[in-house]
């Protein structure tokens, strides 16, 4: 549903139904809402959220601002086709999956993971379907990078699965 909404919004901008400013505002708001939802689901719900969590979400959405503005410029200049604009809008929604993984890691420890599936550091970019698997062992969090089942894996994800098997952190919550 989130992907469909992003594509519809973008289609309305491409066709001239809504202005650039309206699209940028609504698209950014949509990206924020989906990012919040993903992060909160990973974190364990709104009641688990602290100030640090909201700061992480704010920073993630703020980093998207220049990309959204450039995207709007490309749509206005017609340097990308309507189909390309629609496909690209879906990437913004797909990229929020890494917010889920960030929230999930914060549920275990406030020590950041070295990478998050779908954060753009992998060759598969936001389409990554890998995940972290967490276990508590003798007071330490053992986080293991798990490759997605039934799909091809980029070289970075394959390396992560070998390197972070497990990645060990000590939980230290300082919210």
Coordinates of C-alpha atoms in Angstrom, one line a residue:
X1 CA 0.0 0.0 0.0
X2 CA 2.9 2.4 0.8
X3 CA 4.5 1.7 -2.6
X4 CA 1.2 2.2 -4.4
X5 CA 0.7 5.5 -2.6
X6 CA 4.2 6.7 -3.5
X7 CA 3.7 5.8 -7.2
X8 CA 0.3 7.4 -7.3
X9 CA 1.6 10.6 -5.7
X10 CA 4.5 10.7 -8.2
X11 CA 2.1 10.0 -11.2
X12 CA 0.0 13.0 -10.1
X13 CA 3.1 15.2 -10.1
X14 CA 4.3 13.8 -13.5
X15 CA 0.9 14.5 -15.1
X16 CA 0.8 18.0 -13.7
X17 CA -2.2 17.4 -11.3
X18 CA -0.2 18.6 -8.3
X19 CA 2.6 21.2 -8.1
X20 CA 6.2 20.5 -7.3
X21 CA 5.9 22.0 -3.8
X22 CA 2.8 19.9 -3.1
X23 CA 4.5 16.7 -4.3
X24 CA 7.7 17.4 -2.4
X25 CA 5.8 18.1 0.8
X26 CA 3.5 15.0 0.5
X27 CA 6.3 12.7 -0.7
X28 CA 8.6 13.7 2.1
X29 CA 5.7 13.2 4.6
X30 CA 5.0 9.8 3.1
X31 CA 8.7 8.8 3.4
X32 CA 8.7 10.0 7.0
X33 CA 5.5 8.1 7.9
X34 CA 6.7 4.8 6.3
X35 CA 10.2 5.3 8.0
X36 CA 8.5 5.8 11.4
X37 CA 6.3 2.8 11.0
X38 CA 9.1 0.6 9.9
X39 CA 11.4 1.7 12.7
X40 CA 8.7 1.4 15.4
X41 CA 7.8 -2.1 14.2
X42 CA 11.4 -3.1 14.5
X43 CA 11.8 -1.4 17.9
X44 CA 8.8 -3.1 19.4
X45 CA 6.2 -0.3 19.2
X46 CA 5.8 3.3 20.0
X47 CA 6.0 2.7 23.8
X48 CA 9.6 1.5 23.3
X49 CA 10.7 4.7 21.5
X50 CA 13.0 7.1 23.3
X51 CA 14.4 10.5 22.2
X52 CA 17.4 8.8 20.6
X53 CA 15.0 6.8 18.4
X54 CA 13.2 9.8 17.2
X55 CA 16.5 11.5 16.5
X56 CA 17.5 8.5 14.3
X57 CA 14.3 8.8 12.3
X58 CA 14.7 12.6 11.9
X59 CA 18.2 12.1 10.6
X60 CA 17.2 9.4 8.2
X61 CA 14.4 11.5 6.7
X62 CA 16.5 14.7 6.6
X63 CA 19.1 12.8 4.6
X64 CA 16.5 12.1 2.0
X65 CA 15.6 15.8 1.5
X66 CA 18.3 16.5 -1.2
X67 CA 17.5 13.3 -3.0
X68 CA 13.8 14.2 -3.1
X69 CA 14.5 17.7 -4.3
X70 CA 16.8 16.3 -7.1
X71 CA 14.1 13.7 -8.0
X72 CA 11.5 16.5 -8.3
X73 CA 13.9 18.5 -10.5
X74 CA 14.4 15.5 -12.8
X75 CA 10.6 15.0 -13.1
X76 CA 10.1 18.7 -13.9
X77 CA 12.8 18.7 -16.5
X78 CA 11.4 15.5 -18.0
X79 CA 14.9 13.9 -17.9
X80 CA 13.3 10.7 -16.7
X81 CA 10.2 9.0 -18.1
X82 CA 7.0 8.6 -16.2
X83 CA 7.8 4.9 -15.8
X84 CA 11.3 5.7 -14.4
X85 CA 9.7 8.2 -12.0
X86 CA 7.3 5.6 -10.8
X87 CA 10.0 2.9 -10.3
X88 CA 12.2 5.4 -8.5
X89 CA 9.5 6.4 -6.1
X90 CA 9.1 2.8 -5.1
X91 CA 12.8 2.7 -4.2
X92 CA 12.2 5.4 -1.5
X93 CA 9.6 3.1 0.1
X94 CA 11.8 0.0 -0.2
X95 CA 14.7 1.9 1.4
X96 CA 12.6 2.3 4.6
X97 CA 13.1 -1.4 5.3
X98 CA 16.5 -0.5 6.7
X99 CA 14.7 1.6 9.3
X100 CA 13.0 -1.6 10.5
X101 CA 16.4 -3.2 10.8
X102 CA 17.7 -0.2 12.7
X103 CA 14.8 -0.3 15.1
X104 CA 15.2 -4.0 15.6
X105 CA 18.9 -3.6 16.4
X106 CA 18.0 -0.8 19.0
X107 CA 15.7 -3.2 20.6
X108 CA 18.7 -5.4 21.4
X109 CA 21.5 -2.8 22.0
X110 CA 22.1 0.9 21.4
X111 CA 25.4 0.0 19.7
X112 CA 24.9 0.5 16.0
X113 CA 25.3 -2.4 13.7
X114 CA 28.1 -2.0 11.1
X115 CA 25.5 -2.1 8.3
X116 CA 21.8 -2.6 7.9
X117 CA 20.1 -4.6 5.1
X118 CA 18.8 -2.2 2.5
X119 CA 20.8 0.8 3.8
X120 CA 22.4 1.3 0.4
X121 CA 25.8 0.0 1.4
X122 CA 25.2 -3.3 -0.4
X123 CA 25.2 -3.9 -4.1
X124 CA 21.5 -4.7 -4.0
X125 CA 20.9 -1.2 -2.5
X126 CA 17.4 -0.8 -1.0
X127 CA 16.2 -4.1 -2.6
X128 CA 18.2 -6.1 -0.1
X129 CA 16.1 -8.8 1.6
X130 CA 18.7 -10.0 4.1
X131 CA 18.2 -9.5 7.8
X132 CA 20.0 -9.5 11.2
X133 CA 19.2 -12.4 13.5
X134 CA 19.7 -11.7 17.2
X135 CA 20.4 -13.9 20.2
X136 CA 21.4 -13.2 23.8
X137 CA 24.4 -15.3 24.8
X138 CA 26.0 -14.9 28.3
X139 CA 24.9 -11.2 28.5
X140 CA 26.1 -10.4 25.0
X141 CA 24.1 -9.8 21.9
X142 CA 25.1 -12.2 19.0
X143 CA 23.9 -10.6 15.8
X144 CA 24.2 -12.7 12.6
X145 CA 23.7 -11.4 9.1
X146 CA 21.3 -13.7 7.4
X147 CA 21.0 -14.0 3.6
X148 CA 17.5 -13.8 2.2
X149 CA 16.2 -17.2 1.3
X150 CA 15.3 -17.9 -2.3
X151 CA 17.0 -14.9 -3.9
X152 CA 20.4 -14.0 -5.3
X153 CA 22.8 -12.2 -3.1
X154 CA 25.2 -9.4 -3.9
X155 CA 28.9 -9.7 -3.1
X156 CA 28.6 -7.4 -0.1
X157 CA 25.7 -9.4 1.5
X158 CA 27.6 -12.6 1.0
X159 CA 30.7 -11.1 2.6
X160 CA 28.5 -9.7 5.5
X161 CA 27.1 -13.2 6.1
X162 CA 30.6 -14.5 6.6
X163 CA 32.0 -11.6 8.5
X164 CA 29.1 -11.1 10.9
X165 CA 28.6 -14.6 12.0
X166 CA 28.1 -13.5 14.7
X167 CA 28.9 -9.8 15.4
X168 CA 29.0 -9.5 19.1
X169 CA 28.0 -6.4 21.1
X170 CA 27.3 -5.8 24.8
X171 CA 23.9 -4.2 25.4
X172 CA 24.3 -0.8 27.0
X173 CA 21.1 1.3 26.9
X174 CA 21.7 5.0 27.6
X175 CA 18.5 6.6 26.4

